[in-house]
Amino acid sequence: MTTQVAINDPAKAKAYFEAKMAFTTGPVELERMMKNNEVNVVDVRAAEDYAEGHIPGAINLPKNQWQTLKGLRKDKTNVLYCYSQVCHLAATAAVEFAEKGYPVMELDGGWRWWRDDDFTIEK
């Protein structure tokens, strides 16, 4: 059985990847932005998981507290992360927080990539 691969419109691909780059970041880039104090890092995982380890300086804002908007900043981009690449908590939070006027980005790979790539962890 042969699978047909659609040829994507280059203009749509360009728009998609420009938006992706504007609203996502990787661990190396995040670490650089953190060193320059350019971002506010927000961990949207459960409080008990945050307590076991998190990105240094990250605030914890689990789903059951999103309505409080506690710790979010409007003067900096809030870089949100959750458990892994397949977790949608950070993306869901990004939609909610952006709707309320907060600038947001998502960390690609989430906590798992940060931890597994041996970046600094805080407990």
CSV table of N, CA and C in Angstrom, one decimal:
chain,number,residue,atom,x,y,z
A,1,MET,N,0.8,-1.2,0.0
A,1,MET,CA,0.0,0.0,0.0
A,1,MET,C,0.9,1.2,0.0
A,2,THR,N,0.7,2.1,-0.9
A,2,THR,CA,1.5,3.3,-1.1
A,2,THR,C,0.8,4.5,-0.4
A,3,THR,N,1.5,5.3,0.4
A,3,THR,CA,0.9,6.4,1.0
A,3,THR,C,1.2,7.7,0.1
A,4,GLN,N,0.2,8.4,-0.1
A,4,GLN,CA,0.4,9.6,-0.9
A,4,GLN,C,0.8,10.8,0.0
A,5,VAL,N,1.8,11.5,-0.3
A,5,VAL,CA,2.2,12.6,0.5
A,5,VAL,C,1.8,13.9,-0.2
A,6,ALA,N,1.0,14.7,0.5
A,6,ALA,CA,0.5,15.9,-0.1
A,6,ALA,C,1.7,16.9,-0.2
A,7,ILE,N,1.6,17.7,-1.3
A,7,ILE,CA,2.6,18.7,-1.4
A,7,ILE,C,2.0,20.0,-0.8
A,8,ASN,N,2.6,20.5,0.3
A,8,ASN,CA,2.1,21.6,1.0
A,8,ASN,C,2.4,22.9,0.3
A,9,ASP,N,1.5,23.9,0.4
A,9,ASP,CA,1.6,25.2,-0.1
A,9,ASP,C,2.8,25.9,0.6
A,10,PRO,N,3.8,26.3,-0.1
A,10,PRO,CA,5.0,26.9,0.5
A,10,PRO,C,4.6,28.2,1.3
A,11,ALA,N,3.7,29.0,0.9
A,11,ALA,CA,3.3,30.2,1.6
A,11,ALA,C,2.6,29.8,2.9
A,12,LYS,N,1.8,28.8,2.9
A,12,LYS,CA,1.2,28.4,4.2
A,12,LYS,C,2.2,27.8,5.1
A,13,ALA,N,3.2,27.0,4.6
A,13,ALA,CA,4.3,26.5,5.4
A,13,ALA,C,5.1,27.6,6.0
A,14,LYS,N,5.4,28.6,5.3
A,14,LYS,CA,6.2,29.8,5.8
A,14,LYS,C,5.4,30.4,6.9
A,15,ALA,N,4.1,30.7,6.7
A,15,ALA,CA,3.3,31.3,7.8
A,15,ALA,C,3.3,30.4,9.0
A,16,TYR,N,3.1,29.1,8.8
A,16,TYR,CA,3.0,28.2,10.0
A,16,TYR,C,4.3,28.2,10.8
A,17,PHE,N,5.5,28.1,10.1
A,17,PHE,CA,6.7,28.0,10.8
A,17,PHE,C,7.1,29.4,11.4
A,18,GLU,N,6.7,30.5,10.8
A,18,GLU,CA,7.0,31.8,11.4
A,18,GLU,C,6.2,31.9,12.7
A,19,ALA,N,5.0,31.5,12.7
A,19,ALA,CA,4.1,31.5,13.9
A,19,ALA,C,4.7,30.5,15.0
A,20,LYS,N,5.1,29.4,14.5
A,20,LYS,CA,5.7,28.4,15.5
A,20,LYS,C,6.9,29.0,16.1
A,21,MET,N,7.8,29.6,15.4
A,21,MET,CA,9.0,30.1,16.0
A,21,MET,C,8.7,31.3,16.9
A,22,ALA,N,7.6,32.0,16.6
A,22,ALA,CA,7.3,33.2,17.4
A,22,ALA,C,6.7,32.8,18.8
A,23,PHE,N,6.1,31.6,18.8
A,23,PHE,CA,5.4,31.2,20.0
A,23,PHE,C,5.9,29.9,20.7
A,24,THR,N,7.0,29.4,20.3
A,24,THR,CA,7.7,28.3,20.9
A,24,THR,C,9.2,28.6,21.1
A,25,THR,N,9.8,27.9,22.0
A,25,THR,CA,11.2,28.0,22.2
A,25,THR,C,11.8,26.7,22.7
A,26,GLY,N,13.0,26.5,22.5
A,26,GLY,CA,13.7,25.3,23.0
A,26,GLY,C,14.5,25.5,24.2
A,27,PRO,N,15.0,24.5,24.9
A,27,PRO,CA,15.7,24.6,26.1
A,27,PRO,C,16.9,25.5,26.0
A,28,VAL,N,17.7,25.4,25.0
A,28,VAL,CA,18.9,26.3,24.9
A,28,VAL,C,18.5,27.7,24.8
A,29,GLU,N,17.5,28.0,24.0
A,29,GLU,CA,17.1,29.4,23.8
A,29,GLU,C,16.5,29.9,25.1
A,30,LEU,N,15.7,29.1,25.8
A,30,LEU,CA,15.1,29.5,27.1
A,30,LEU,C,16.2,29.8,28.1
A,31,GLU,N,17.2,28.9,28.2
A,31,GLU,CA,18.3,29.2,29.1
A,31,GLU,C,18.9,30.5,28.9
A,32,ARG,N,19.2,30.8,27.6
A,32,ARG,CA,19.7,32.1,27.3
A,32,ARG,C,18.8,33.3,27.7
A,33,MET,N,17.5,33.2,27.4
A,33,MET,CA,16.6,34.2,27.8
A,33,MET,C,16.5,34.4,29.3
A,34,MET,N,16.6,33.3,30.0
A,34,MET,CA,16.6,33.3,31.5
A,34,MET,C,17.8,34.1,32.0
A,35,LYS,N,19.0,33.8,31.5
A,35,LYS,CA,20.2,34.5,31.9
A,35,LYS,C,20.1,36.0,31.7
A,36,ASN,N,19.4,36.4,30.6
A,36,ASN,CA,19.3,37.8,30.3
A,36,ASN,C,18.0,38.4,31.0
A,37,ASN,N,17.4,37.6,31.8
A,37,ASN,CA,16.2,38.1,32.6
A,37,ASN,C,15.1,38.6,31.6
A,38,GLU,N,14.9,37.9,30.5
A,38,GLU,CA,14.0,38.4,29.5
A,38,GLU,C,12.6,37.8,29.6
A,39,VAL,N,12.5,36.7,30.4
A,39,VAL,CA,11.2,35.9,30.4
A,39,VAL,C,10.8,35.6,31.8
A,40,ASN,N,9.5,35.2,31.9
A,40,ASN,CA,9.0,34.7,33.2
A,40,ASN,C,8.6,33.2,32.9
A,41,VAL,N,9.2,32.3,33.6
A,41,VAL,CA,9.0,30.9,33.3
A,41,VAL,C,7.9,30.4,34.2
A,42,VAL,N,7.0,29.7,33.6
A,42,VAL,CA,5.8,29.2,34.3
A,42,VAL,C,5.6,27.7,34.1
A,43,ASP,N,5.6,27.0,35.2
A,43,ASP,CA,5.4,25.5,35.2
A,43,ASP,C,3.9,25.3,35.5
A,44,VAL,N,3.2,24.6,34.6
A,44,VAL,CA,1.8,24.4,34.8
A,44,VAL,C,1.5,23.0,35.2
A,45,ARG,N,2.5,22.2,35.6
A,45,ARG,CA,2.4,20.9,36.1
A,45,ARG,C,1.7,20.9,37.5
A,46,ALA,N,1.4,19.8,38.0
A,46,ALA,CA,0.8,19.7,39.4
A,46,ALA,C,1.8,20.1,40.4
A,47,ALA,N,1.4,20.6,41.5
A,47,ALA,CA,2.2,21.2,42.6
A,47,ALA,C,3.2,20.1,43.1
A,48,GLU,N,2.8,18.9,43.2
A,48,GLU,CA,3.6,17.8,43.7
A,48,GLU,C,4.8,17.5,42.8
A,49,ASP,N,4.5,17.6,41.5
A,49,ASP,CA,5.6,17.4,40.5
A,49,ASP,C,6.5,18.5,40.4
A,50,TYR,N,6.0,19.7,40.6
A,50,TYR,CA,6.9,20.9,40.6
A,50,TYR,C,7.8,20.8,41.8
A,51,ALA,N,7.3,20.3,43.0
A,51,ALA,CA,8.1,20.2,44.2
A,51,ALA,C,9.2,19.2,44.0
A,52,GLU,N,9.1,18.2,43.2
A,52,GLU,CA,10.1,17.2,42.9
A,52,GLU,C,11.2,17.7,42.1
A,53,GLY,N,11.0,18.8,41.4
A,53,GLY,CA,12.0,19.4,40.5
A,53,GLY,C,11.4,20.3,39.4
A,54,HIS,N,12.0,21.4,39.1
A,54,HIS,CA,11.5,22.3,38.1
A,54,HIS,C,12.6,23.2,37.6
A,55,ILE,N,12.3,23.9,36.5
A,55,ILE,CA,13.3,24.8,35.9
A,55,ILE,C,13.6,25.9,36.9
A,56,PRO,N,14.9,26.3,37.2
A,56,PRO,CA,15.2,27.3,38.2
A,56,PRO,C,14.4,28.6,37.9
A,57,GLY,N,13.9,29.1,39.0
A,57,GLY,CA,13.1,30.4,39.0
A,57,GLY,C,11.7,30.3,38.4
A,58,ALA,N,11.3,29.1,38.0
A,58,ALA,CA,9.9,28.9,37.5
A,58,ALA,C,8.9,29.1,38.6
A,59,ILE,N,7.8,29.7,38.3
A,59,ILE,CA,6.7,29.7,39.2
A,59,ILE,C,5.8,28.6,38.9
A,60,ASN,N,5.1,28.1,39.9
A,60,ASN,CA,4.1,27.0,39.6
A,60,ASN,C,2.7,27.5,39.6
A,61,LEU,N,2.1,27.2,38.5
A,61,LEU,CA,0.7,27.6,38.3
A,61,LEU,C,-0.1,26.4,37.8
A,62,PRO,N,-0.5,25.5,38.6
A,62,PRO,CA,-1.2,24.3,38.1
A,62,PRO,C,-2.6,24.6,37.7
A,63,LYS,N,-3.2,23.8,36.9
A,63,LYS,CA,-4.5,24.0,36.2
A,63,LYS,C,-5.5,24.5,37.2
A,64,ASN,N,-5.6,23.9,38.4
A,64,ASN,CA,-6.6,24.3,39.3
A,64,ASN,C,-6.5,25.7,39.9
A,65,GLN,N,-5.4,26.4,39.5
A,65,GLN,CA,-5.1,27.8,39.9
A,65,GLN,C,-5.0,28.8,38.8
A,66,TRP,N,-5.3,28.3,37.6
A,66,TRP,CA,-5.1,29.2,36.4
A,66,TRP,C,-5.9,30.5,36.5
A,67,GLN,N,-7.1,30.3,37.1
A,67,GLN,CA,-8.0,31.5,37.2
A,67,GLN,C,-7.5,32.6,38.0
A,68,THR,N,-6.5,32.3,38.9
A,68,THR,CA,-5.9,33.3,39.7
A,68,THR,C,-4.9,34.2,39.0
A,69,LEU,N,-4.3,33.6,37.9
A,69,LEU,CA,-3.3,34.3,37.1
A,69,LEU,C,-2.0,34.7,37.9
A,70,LYS,N,-1.9,34.0,39.1
A,70,LYS,CA,-0.9,34.3,40.1
A,70,LYS,C,0.5,34.1,39.5
A,71,GLY,N,1.4,35.1,39.5
A,71,GLY,CA,2.7,35.0,39.0
A,71,GLY,C,2.9,35.4,37.6
A,72,LEU,N,1.9,35.5,36.8
A,72,LEU,CA,2.0,35.8,35.4
A,72,LEU,C,2.4,37.3,35.3
A,73,ARG,N,3.1,37.6,34.2
A,73,ARG,CA,3.6,39.0,34.0
A,73,ARG,C,3.1,39.5,32.6
A,74,LYS,N,2.7,40.8,32.6
A,74,LYS,CA,2.4,41.4,31.3
A,74,LYS,C,3.5,42.1,30.7
A,75,ASP,N,4.6,42.4,31.5
A,75,ASP,CA,5.8,43.1,31.0
A,75,ASP,C,6.9,42.2,30.4
A,76,LYS,N,6.7,40.9,30.5
A,76,LYS,CA,7.6,39.9,30.0
A,76,LYS,C,6.8,38.8,29.4
A,77,THR,N,7.5,38.1,28.5
A,77,THR,CA,6.8,36.9,27.9
A,77,THR,C,6.9,35.8,28.9
A,78,ASN,N,5.7,35.1,29.1
A,78,ASN,CA,5.6,34.0,30.0
A,78,ASN,C,5.8,32.7,29.2
A,79,VAL,N,6.9,32.0,29.5
A,79,VAL,CA,7.2,30.8,28.8
A,79,VAL,C,6.7,29.7,29.7
A,80,LEU,N,5.7,29.0,29.1
A,80,LEU,CA,4.9,27.9,29.8
A,80,LEU,C,5.5,26.6,29.4
A,81,TYR,N,5.5,25.7,30.4
A,81,TYR,CA,5.9,24.3,30.1
A,81,TYR,C,5.1,23.3,31.0
A,82,CYS,N,4.9,22.1,30.5
A,82,CYS,CA,4.2,21.1,31.2
A,82,CYS,C,5.1,19.8,31.2
A,83,TYR,N,4.6,18.7,31.1
A,83,TYR,CA,5.3,17.4,31.3
A,83,TYR,C,6.2,17.0,30.1
A,84,SER,N,5.7,17.0,28.9
A,84,SER,CA,6.5,16.5,27.8
A,84,SER,C,6.0,17.1,26.5
A,85,GLN,N,6.5,16.6,25.4
A,85,GLN,CA,6.2,17.1,24.0
A,85,GLN,C,4.7,16.8,23.8
A,86,VAL,N,4.2,15.7,24.3
A,86,VAL,CA,2.8,15.3,24.0
A,86,VAL,C,1.8,15.8,25.0
A,87,CYS,N,2.2,16.5,26.0
A,87,CYS,CA,1.3,17.1,27.0
A,87,CYS,C,0.8,18.4,26.4
A,88,HIS,N,-0.5,18.6,26.6
A,88,HIS,CA,-1.1,19.8,26.1
A,88,HIS,C,-1.5,20.8,27.1
A,89,LEU,N,-1.1,20.6,28.4
A,89,LEU,CA,-1.4,21.6,29.4
A,89,LEU,C,-0.8,23.0,29.1
A,90,ALA,N,0.4,23.1,28.7
A,90,ALA,CA,1.0,24.4,28.4
A,90,ALA,C,0.3,25.1,27.3
A,91,ALA,N,0.0,24.3,26.2
A,91,ALA,CA,-0.7,25.0,25.1
A,91,ALA,C,-2.1,25.4,25.5
A,92,THR,N,-2.8,24.6,26.3
A,92,THR,CA,-4.1,25.0,26.8
A,92,THR,C,-4.0,26.3,27.7
A,93,ALA,N,-3.0,26.3,28.6
A,93,ALA,CA,-2.8,27.5,29.4
A,93,ALA,C,-2.4,28.7,28.6
A,94,ALA,N,-1.7,28.5,27.5
A,94,ALA,CA,-1.3,29.6,26.7
A,94,ALA,C,-2.5,30.3,26.0
A,95,VAL,N,-3.5,29.4,25.6
A,95,VAL,CA,-4.7,30.0,25.0
A,95,VAL,C,-5.4,30.8,26.1
A,96,GLU,N,-5.6,30.3,27.3
A,96,GLU,CA,-6.3,31.0,28.3
A,96,GLU,C,-5.6,32.3,28.8
A,97,PHE,N,-4.3,32.2,29.0
A,97,PHE,CA,-3.6,33.4,29.4
A,97,PHE,C,-3.5,34.5,28.3
A,98,ALA,N,-3.3,34.0,27.1
A,98,ALA,CA,-3.2,35.0,26.0
A,98,ALA,C,-4.6,35.7,25.9
A,99,GLU,N,-5.6,35.0,26.1
A,99,GLU,CA,-7.0,35.6,26.0
A,99,GLU,C,-7.2,36.7,27.0
A,100,LYS,N,-6.4,36.6,28.1
A,100,LYS,CA,-6.5,37.6,29.2
A,100,LYS,C,-5.4,38.7,29.1
A,101,GLY,N,-4.7,38.7,27.9
A,101,GLY,CA,-3.8,39.7,27.6
A,101,GLY,C,-2.3,39.5,28.1
A,102,TYR,N,-2.0,38.2,28.4
A,102,TYR,CA,-0.6,37.9,28.8
A,102,TYR,C,0.2,37.4,27.6
A,103,PRO,N,1.4,37.9,27.4
A,103,PRO,CA,2.2,37.4,26.3
A,103,PRO,C,2.8,36.0,26.7
A,104,VAL,N,2.7,35.1,25.8
A,104,VAL,CA,3.0,33.7,26.1
A,104,VAL,C,3.8,33.0,25.0
A,105,MET,N,4.6,32.0,25.4
A,105,MET,CA,5.3,31.1,24.5
A,105,MET,C,5.2,29.7,25.2
A,106,GLU,N,5.5,28.7,24.5
A,106,GLU,CA,5.6,27.4,25.0
A,106,GLU,C,7.0,26.8,24.8
A,107,LEU,N,7.4,26.1,25.9
A,107,LEU,CA,8.7,25.4,25.8
A,107,LEU,C,8.5,24.1,25.1
A,108,ASP,N,9.2,23.9,23.9
A,108,ASP,CA,9.1,22.7,23.2
A,108,ASP,C,9.7,21.6,24.1
A,109,GLY,N,9.0,20.4,24.1
A,109,GLY,CA,9.5,19.3,24.9
A,109,GLY,C,9.2,19.3,26.4
A,110,GLY,N,8.9,20.5,26.9
A,110,GLY,CA,8.5,20.6,28.3
A,110,GLY,C,9.5,20.2,29.2
A,111,TRP,N,9.1,19.8,30.4
A,111,TRP,CA,10.0,19.4,31.5
A,111,TRP,C,10.9,18.2,31.1
A,112,ARG,N,10.3,17.3,30.4
A,112,ARG,CA,11.1,16.0,30.1
A,112,ARG,C,12.3,16.4,29.3
A,113,TRP,N,12.2,17.2,28.2
A,113,TRP,CA,13.4,17.6,27.5
A,113,TRP,C,14.4,18.4,28.3
A,114,TRP,N,13.9,19.3,29.1
A,114,TRP,CA,14.8,20.1,30.0
A,114,TRP,C,15.6,19.2,30.9
A,115,ARG,N,14.9,18.3,31.6
A,115,ARG,CA,15.5,17.4,32.5
A,115,ARG,C,16.5,16.4,31.8
A,116,ASP,N,16.0,15.8,30.7
A,116,ASP,CA,16.7,14.7,30.0
A,116,ASP,C,18.0,15.3,29.3
A,117,ASP,N,18.0,16.6,29.0
A,117,ASP,CA,19.1,17.2,28.4
A,117,ASP,C,20.1,17.8,29.4
A,118,ASP,N,19.9,17.5,30.6
A,118,ASP,CA,20.8,17.9,31.7
A,118,ASP,C,20.9,19.4,31.9
A,119,PHE,N,19.8,20.1,31.8
A,119,PHE,CA,19.8,21.5,32.1
A,119,PHE,C,19.7,21.6,33.7
A,120,THR,N,20.0,22.7,34.2
A,120,THR,CA,19.9,22.9,35.7
A,120,THR,C,18.5,22.7,36.2
A,121,ILE,N,18.4,22.0,37.3
A,121,ILE,CA,17.1,21.7,38.0
A,121,ILE,C,17.1,22.3,39.4
A,122,GLU,N,16.0,22.8,39.8
A,122,GLU,CA,15.8,23.4,41.1
A,122,GLU,C,14.8,22.6,41.8
A,123,LYS,N,15.0,22.4,43.1
A,123,LYS,CA,14.0,21.6,44.0
A,123,LYS,C,13.5,22.5,45.1
